[in-house]
PDB file of C-alpha atoms and ligand atoms in Angstrom:
ATOM      1  CA  MET A  24      21.052 106.309 158.173  1.00 60.00           C
ATOM      2  CA  THR A  25      21.855 109.737 159.728  1.00 70.00           C
ATOM      3  CA  LEU A  26      19.770 112.529 158.319  1.00 74.00           C
ATOM      4  CA  PRO A  27      21.466 115.847 157.434  1.00 80.00           C
ATOM      5  CA  ALA A  28      20.954 118.697 160.028  1.00 89.00           C
ATOM      6  CA  PRO A  29      18.026 120.836 158.895  1.00 94.00           C
ATOM      7  CA  LEU A  30      19.076 124.281 157.623  1.00 98.00           C
ATOM      8  CA  ILE A  31      17.202 127.379 158.696  1.00 98.00           C
ATOM      9  CA  LEU A  32      17.660 130.549 156.597  1.00 98.00           C
ATOM     10  CA  LEU A  33      17.670 133.726 158.714  1.00 98.00           C
ATOM     11  CA  VAL A  34      16.838 136.656 156.461  1.00 98.00           C
ATOM     12  CA  HIS A  35      17.089 140.274 157.522  1.00 98.00           C
ATOM     13  CA  GLY A  36      15.657 143.030 155.449  1.00 98.00           C
ATOM     14  CA  PRO A  37      16.518 146.745 154.855  1.00 98.00           C
ATOM     15  CA  ASN A  38      18.067 148.926 157.464  1.00 97.00           C
ATOM     16  CA  LEU A  39      18.315 145.997 160.073  1.00 97.00           C
ATOM     17  CA  ASN A  40      22.176 146.163 159.512  1.00 97.00           C
ATOM     18  CA  LEU A  41      21.972 149.398 161.642  1.00 95.00           C
ATOM     19  CA  LEU A  42      20.283 147.688 164.627  1.00 96.00           C
ATOM     20  CA  GLY A  43      21.883 148.674 167.950  1.00 92.00           C
ATOM     21  CA  GLU A  44      23.450 151.809 166.273  1.00 89.00           C
ATOM     22  CA  ARG A  45      20.288 153.962 166.144  1.00 79.00           C
ATOM     23  CA  ASN A  46      16.785 154.145 167.443  1.00 82.00           C
ATOM     24  CA  PRO A  47      17.150 152.204 170.679  1.00 83.00           C
ATOM     25  CA  ALA A  48      13.754 153.349 171.871  1.00 84.00           C
ATOM     26  CA  VAL A  49      12.016 151.402 169.251  1.00 84.00           C
ATOM     27  CA  TYR A  50      14.338 148.515 168.309  1.00 86.00           C
ATOM     28  CA  GLY A  51      16.576 148.159 171.632  1.00 82.00           C
ATOM     29  CA  THR A  52      20.318 147.812 171.791  1.00 89.00           C
ATOM     30  CA  THR A  53      20.528 144.374 170.356  1.00 93.00           C
ATOM     31  CA  THR A  54      22.649 144.008 167.176  1.00 96.00           C
ATOM     32  CA  LEU A  55      22.338 141.658 164.269  1.00 97.00           C
ATOM     33  CA  VAL A  56      25.310 139.740 165.531  1.00 96.00           C
ATOM     34  CA  ASP A  57      23.475 139.131 168.809  1.00 96.00           C
ATOM     35  CA  ILE A  58      20.446 138.027 167.098  1.00 98.00           C
ATOM     36  CA  GLU A  59      22.321 135.726 164.788  1.00 98.00           C
ATOM     37  CA  ALA A  60      24.061 134.160 167.813  1.00 98.00           C
ATOM     38  CA  ASP A  61      20.743 133.686 169.604  1.00 97.00           C
ATOM     39  CA  VAL A  62      19.195 131.904 166.500  1.00 98.00           C
ATOM     40  CA  ALA A  63      22.277 129.753 165.988  1.00 98.00           C
ATOM     41  CA  GLY A  64      22.316 128.704 169.643  1.00 98.00           C
ATOM     42  CA  ALA A  65      18.582 127.857 169.592  1.00 97.00           C
ATOM     43  CA  ALA A  66      18.856 126.061 166.277  1.00 98.00           C
ATOM     44  CA  ASN A  67      22.155 124.226 167.269  1.00 98.00           C
ATOM     45  CA  ALA A  68      20.532 123.021 170.424  1.00 97.00           C
ATOM     46  CA  ARG A  69      17.886 121.156 168.342  1.00 96.00           C
ATOM     47  CA  GLY A  70      20.397 119.788 165.866  1.00 96.00           C
ATOM     48  CA  ALA A  71      19.731 122.428 163.202  1.00 98.00           C
ATOM     49  CA  THR A  72      22.196 124.865 161.429  1.00 98.00           C
ATOM     50  CA  VAL A  73      21.650 128.510 160.305  1.00 98.00           C
ATOM     51  CA  LEU A  74      22.674 130.505 157.322  1.00 98.00           C
ATOM     52  CA  ALA A  75      22.174 134.169 157.858  1.00 98.00           C
ATOM     53  CA  PHE A  76      21.732 137.031 155.243  1.00 98.00           C
ATOM     54  CA  GLN A  77      20.985 140.654 155.305  1.00 98.00           C
ATOM     55  CA  SER A  78      20.432 143.023 152.378  1.00 98.00           C
ATOM     56  CA  ASN A  79      18.922 146.470 151.792  1.00 98.00           C
ATOM     57  CA  HIS A  80      17.793 145.349 148.275  1.00 98.00           C
ATOM     58  CA  GLU A  81      14.502 143.635 147.528  1.00 98.00           C
ATOM     59  CA  GLY A  82      15.809 141.508 144.684  1.00 98.00           C
ATOM     60  CA  ALA A  83      18.942 140.269 146.626  1.00 98.00           C
ATOM     61  CA  LEU A  84      16.549 139.000 149.363  1.00 99.00           C
ATOM     62  CA  ILE A  85      14.527 137.203 146.764  1.00 99.00           C
ATOM     63  CA  ASP A  86      17.600 135.825 145.001  1.00 98.00           C
ATOM     64  CA  PHE A  87      18.786 134.537 148.364  1.00 99.00           C
ATOM     65  CA  LEU A  88      15.509 132.591 148.960  1.00 98.00           C
ATOM     66  CA  HIS A  89      15.479 131.213 145.395  1.00 98.00           C
ATOM     67  CA  GLN A  90      19.108 130.002 145.632  1.00 98.00           C
ATOM     68  CA  HIS A  91      18.646 128.189 148.838  1.00 98.00           C
ATOM     69  CA  ARG A  92      15.138 126.887 148.346  1.00 98.00           C
ATOM     70  CA  LYS A  93      16.212 123.302 147.684  1.00 98.00           C
ATOM     71  CA  ILE A  94      18.643 122.915 150.668  1.00 98.00           C
ATOM     72  CA  ALA A  95      16.654 124.812 153.458  1.00 98.00           C
ATOM     73  CA  ALA A  96      14.076 123.378 155.820  1.00 98.00           C
ATOM     74  CA  GLY A  97      12.625 126.769 156.594  1.00 98.00           C
ATOM     75  CA  VAL A  98      13.066 130.467 156.942  1.00 98.00           C
ATOM     76  CA  VAL A  99      13.027 133.103 159.780  1.00 98.00           C
ATOM     77  CA  ILE A 100      12.587 136.486 158.138  1.00 99.00           C
ATOM     78  CA  ASN A 101      12.331 140.103 159.342  1.00 98.00           C
ATOM     79  CA  ALA A 102      11.679 141.588 156.045  1.00 98.00           C
ATOM     80  CA  GLY A 103      11.833 145.160 157.520  1.00 98.00           C
ATOM     81  CA  ALA A 104       9.747 147.706 155.636  1.00 98.00           C
ATOM     82  CA  TYR A 105       9.472 145.407 152.753  1.00 99.00           C
ATOM     83  CA  THR A 106       6.886 143.525 154.938  1.00 98.00           C
ATOM     84  CA  HIS A 107       4.424 146.292 154.214  1.00 98.00           C
ATOM     85  CA  THR A 108       5.265 146.929 150.502  1.00 98.00           C
ATOM     86  CA  SER A 109       6.710 144.028 148.588  1.00 98.00           C
ATOM     87  CA  VAL A 110       4.467 141.895 146.469  1.00 98.00           C
ATOM     88  CA  ALA A 111       7.656 140.480 144.923  1.00 98.00           C
ATOM     89  CA  LEU A 112       8.844 139.275 148.212  1.00 99.00           C
ATOM     90  CA  ARG A 113       5.441 137.833 149.079  1.00 98.00           C
ATOM     91  CA  ASP A 114       5.488 135.931 145.739  1.00 99.00           C
ATOM     92  CA  ALA A 115       8.913 134.727 146.383  1.00 98.00           C
ATOM     93  CA  ILE A 116       8.051 133.408 149.765  1.00 98.00           C
ATOM     94  CA  GLU A 117       5.024 131.545 148.208  1.00 98.00           C
ATOM     95  CA  ALA A 118       7.155 130.288 145.366  1.00 98.00           C
ATOM     96  CA  VAL A 119       9.904 128.645 147.366  1.00 98.00           C
ATOM     97  CA  GLN A 120       7.387 126.451 149.114  1.00 98.00           C
ATOM     98  CA  LEU A 121       9.282 126.519 152.444  1.00 98.00           C
ATOM     99  CA  PRO A 122       7.734 127.203 155.885  1.00 98.00           C
ATOM    100  CA  VAL A 123       8.460 130.769 156.784  1.00 98.00           C
ATOM    101  CA  VAL A 124       8.033 132.526 160.183  1.00 98.00           C
ATOM    102  CA  GLU A 125       7.866 136.346 160.056  1.00 98.00           C
ATOM    103  CA  VAL A 126       9.430 138.167 162.927  1.00 98.00           C
ATOM    104  CA  HIS A 127       9.298 141.897 164.009  1.00 98.00           C
ATOM    105  CA  LEU A 128      11.241 143.354 166.856  1.00 96.00           C
ATOM    106  CA  SER A 129       8.712 146.063 167.619  1.00 96.00           C
ATOM    107  CA  ASN A 130       4.904 145.633 167.821  1.00 97.00           C
ATOM    108  CA  THR A 131       3.996 146.614 164.286  1.00 98.00           C
ATOM    109  CA  HIS A 132       0.278 146.766 165.167  1.00 97.00           C
ATOM    110  CA  ALA A 133       0.907 149.414 167.846  1.00 97.00           C
ATOM    111  CA  ARG A 134       2.782 151.729 165.449  1.00 97.00           C
ATOM    112  CA  GLU A 135       1.748 153.670 162.367  1.00 98.00           C
ATOM    113  CA  ALA A 136      -1.181 152.293 160.333  1.00 98.00           C
ATOM    114  CA  PHE A 137       1.067 151.453 157.357  1.00 98.00           C
ATOM    115  CA  ARG A 138       2.863 148.948 159.521  1.00 98.00           C
ATOM    116  CA  HIS A 139      -0.330 147.154 160.453  1.00 98.00           C
ATOM    117  CA  VAL A 140      -0.495 145.430 157.055  1.00 98.00           C
ATOM    118  CA  SER A 141       2.002 142.653 156.225  1.00 98.00           C
ATOM    119  CA  LEU A 142       1.938 141.584 152.648  1.00 98.00           C
ATOM    120  CA  ILE A 143       3.974 138.393 153.533  1.00 98.00           C
ATOM    121  CA  ALA A 144       1.836 137.243 156.516  1.00 98.00           C
ATOM    122  CA  PRO A 145      -0.742 135.250 154.347  1.00 98.00           C
ATOM    123  CA  VAL A 146       2.126 133.120 152.873  1.00 98.00           C
ATOM    124  CA  CYS A 147       3.900 132.639 156.221  1.00 98.00           C
ATOM    125  CA  LEU A 148       3.394 129.917 158.781  1.00 98.00           C
ATOM    126  CA  GLY A 149       3.010 132.645 161.440  1.00 97.00           C
ATOM    127  CA  GLN A 150       4.064 135.966 162.734  1.00 98.00           C
ATOM    128  CA  VAL A 151       5.982 136.899 165.854  1.00 98.00           C
ATOM    129  CA  THR A 152       5.714 140.644 166.519  1.00 98.00           C
ATOM    130  CA  GLY A 153       6.707 142.971 169.411  1.00 97.00           C
ATOM    131  CA  LEU A 154       8.750 140.472 171.423  1.00 97.00           C
ATOM    132  CA  GLY A 155      12.115 142.220 170.581  1.00 95.00           C
ATOM    133  CA  ARG A 156      15.184 139.940 170.457  1.00 96.00           C
ATOM    134  CA  ALA A 157      13.326 137.036 172.164  1.00 97.00           C
ATOM    135  CA  GLY A 158      10.977 136.783 169.162  1.00 98.00           C
ATOM    136  CA  TYR A 159      13.582 135.184 166.969  1.00 98.00           C
ATOM    137  CA  GLY A 160      14.003 132.313 169.566  1.00 98.00           C
ATOM    138  CA  VAL A 161      10.284 131.884 169.495  1.00 98.00           C
ATOM    139  CA  ALA A 162      10.214 131.808 165.667  1.00 98.00           C
ATOM    140  CA  VAL A 163      13.060 129.191 165.534  1.00 98.00           C
ATOM    141  CA  GLN A 164      11.149 126.917 168.063  1.00 98.00           C
ATOM    142  CA  LEU A 165       7.929 127.316 166.020  1.00 97.00           C
ATOM    143  CA  LEU A 166       9.669 126.546 162.733  1.00 98.00           C
ATOM    144  CA  LEU A 167      11.530 123.513 164.050  1.00 97.00           C
ATOM    145  CA  ASP A 168       8.370 122.155 165.738  1.00 97.00           C
ATOM    146  CA  HIS A 169       6.487 122.557 162.373  1.00 97.00           C
ATOM    147  CA  VAL A 170       9.341 120.892 160.471  1.00 95.00           C
ATOM    148  CA  ALA A 171       9.491 117.956 162.871  1.00 91.00           C
ATOM    149  CA  THR A 172       5.744 117.484 163.020  1.00 90.00           C
ATOM    150  CA  ARG A 173       5.670 117.537 159.066  1.00 86.00           C
ATOM    151  CA  ASP A 174       8.496 115.243 158.620  1.00 86.00           C
ATOM    152  CA  GLY A 175       7.190 112.891 161.377  1.00 80.00           C
ATOM    153  CA  ALA A 176       3.873 112.694 159.617  1.00 79.00           C
ATOM    154  CA  ALA A 177       5.434 112.109 156.128  1.00 80.00           C
ATOM    155  CA  ALA A 178       7.484 109.187 157.698  1.00 79.00           C
ATOM    156  CA  ARG A 179       4.463 107.338 159.059  1.00 74.00           C
TER     157      ARG A 179
HETATM  158  O1  CA2 B 224       9.955 145.828 164.101  1.00 73.01           O
HETATM  159  C1  CA2 B 224      10.605 145.393 163.238  1.00 73.01           C
HETATM  160  O2  CA2 B 224      11.391 144.478 163.267  1.00 73.01           O
HETATM  161  C2  CA2 B 224      10.452 145.943 161.786  1.00 73.01           C
HETATM  162  O3  CA2 B 224      10.488 144.936 160.867  1.00 73.01           O
HETATM  163  C3  CA2 B 224      11.625 146.933 161.566  1.00 73.01           C
HETATM  164  C4  CA2 B 224      11.526 147.762 160.288  1.00 73.01           C
HETATM  165  C5  CA2 B 224      10.214 148.413 160.076  1.00 73.01           C
HETATM  166  O4  CA2 B 224      10.086 148.991 158.833  1.00 73.01           O
HETATM  167  C6  CA2 B 224       9.046 147.397 160.259  1.00 73.01           C
HETATM  168  O5  CA2 B 224       7.855 148.106 160.172  1.00 73.01           O
HETATM  169  C7  CA2 B 224       9.088 146.688 161.601  1.00 73.01           C
HETATM  170  C8  CA2 B 224      12.638 148.815 160.155  1.00 73.01           C
HETATM  171  C9  CA2 B 224      13.980 148.297 160.493  1.00 73.01           C
HETATM  172  C10 CA2 B 224      14.926 149.570 160.649  1.00 73.01           C
HETATM  173  O6  CA2 B 224      15.906 149.225 161.489  1.00 73.01           O
HETATM  174  C11 CA2 B 224      16.532 150.220 162.059  1.00 73.01           C
HETATM  175  C12 CA2 B 224      17.592 149.965 162.862  1.00 73.01           C
HETATM  176  C13 CA2 B 224      18.339 150.948 163.536  1.00 73.01           C
HETATM  177  C14 CA2 B 224      18.032 152.196 163.205  1.00 73.01           C
HETATM  178  C15 CA2 B 224      17.016 152.553 162.472  1.00 73.01           C
HETATM  179  C16 CA2 B 224      16.346 151.550 161.888  1.00 73.01           C
END
């Protein structure tokens, strides 16, 4: 029997639609299109597929997670500023019961104090911060390693 390809949700929070247009000193010149191509390439190479979504609205991000919770194997998320503020997004991540890897382009720990706290980190598998565009590839590998290990253990 052939198993379906695992689906990774790639979620981008507020203002990340502007990546590459402004603030290159902090976020580089990479665009969301570049990141989505990187993530799709890394996932496809391991037999997984990707569904990407960006929103500037907290509820839309939560709805997207809810709507895809039963068909996804895991999530890579850069929640943008909601990382530091959103109890609702934290609760949604916990509720969907999917492995989630948190990504930040910049090193949030080297920036303003309010960026040092992630409300979502305690309900995520892990956090990749400060590696720029490359961090997304790392996150995909971590997520797929986790899924393979978990599914392998469940099958034994
Ligand atoms: O470093 C990251 O990836 C962040 O998640 C980016 C968020 C910030 O609030 C987090 O603390 C760290 C902000 C994304 C804003 O993106 C922009 C893109 C272009 C121009 C201005 C902002």
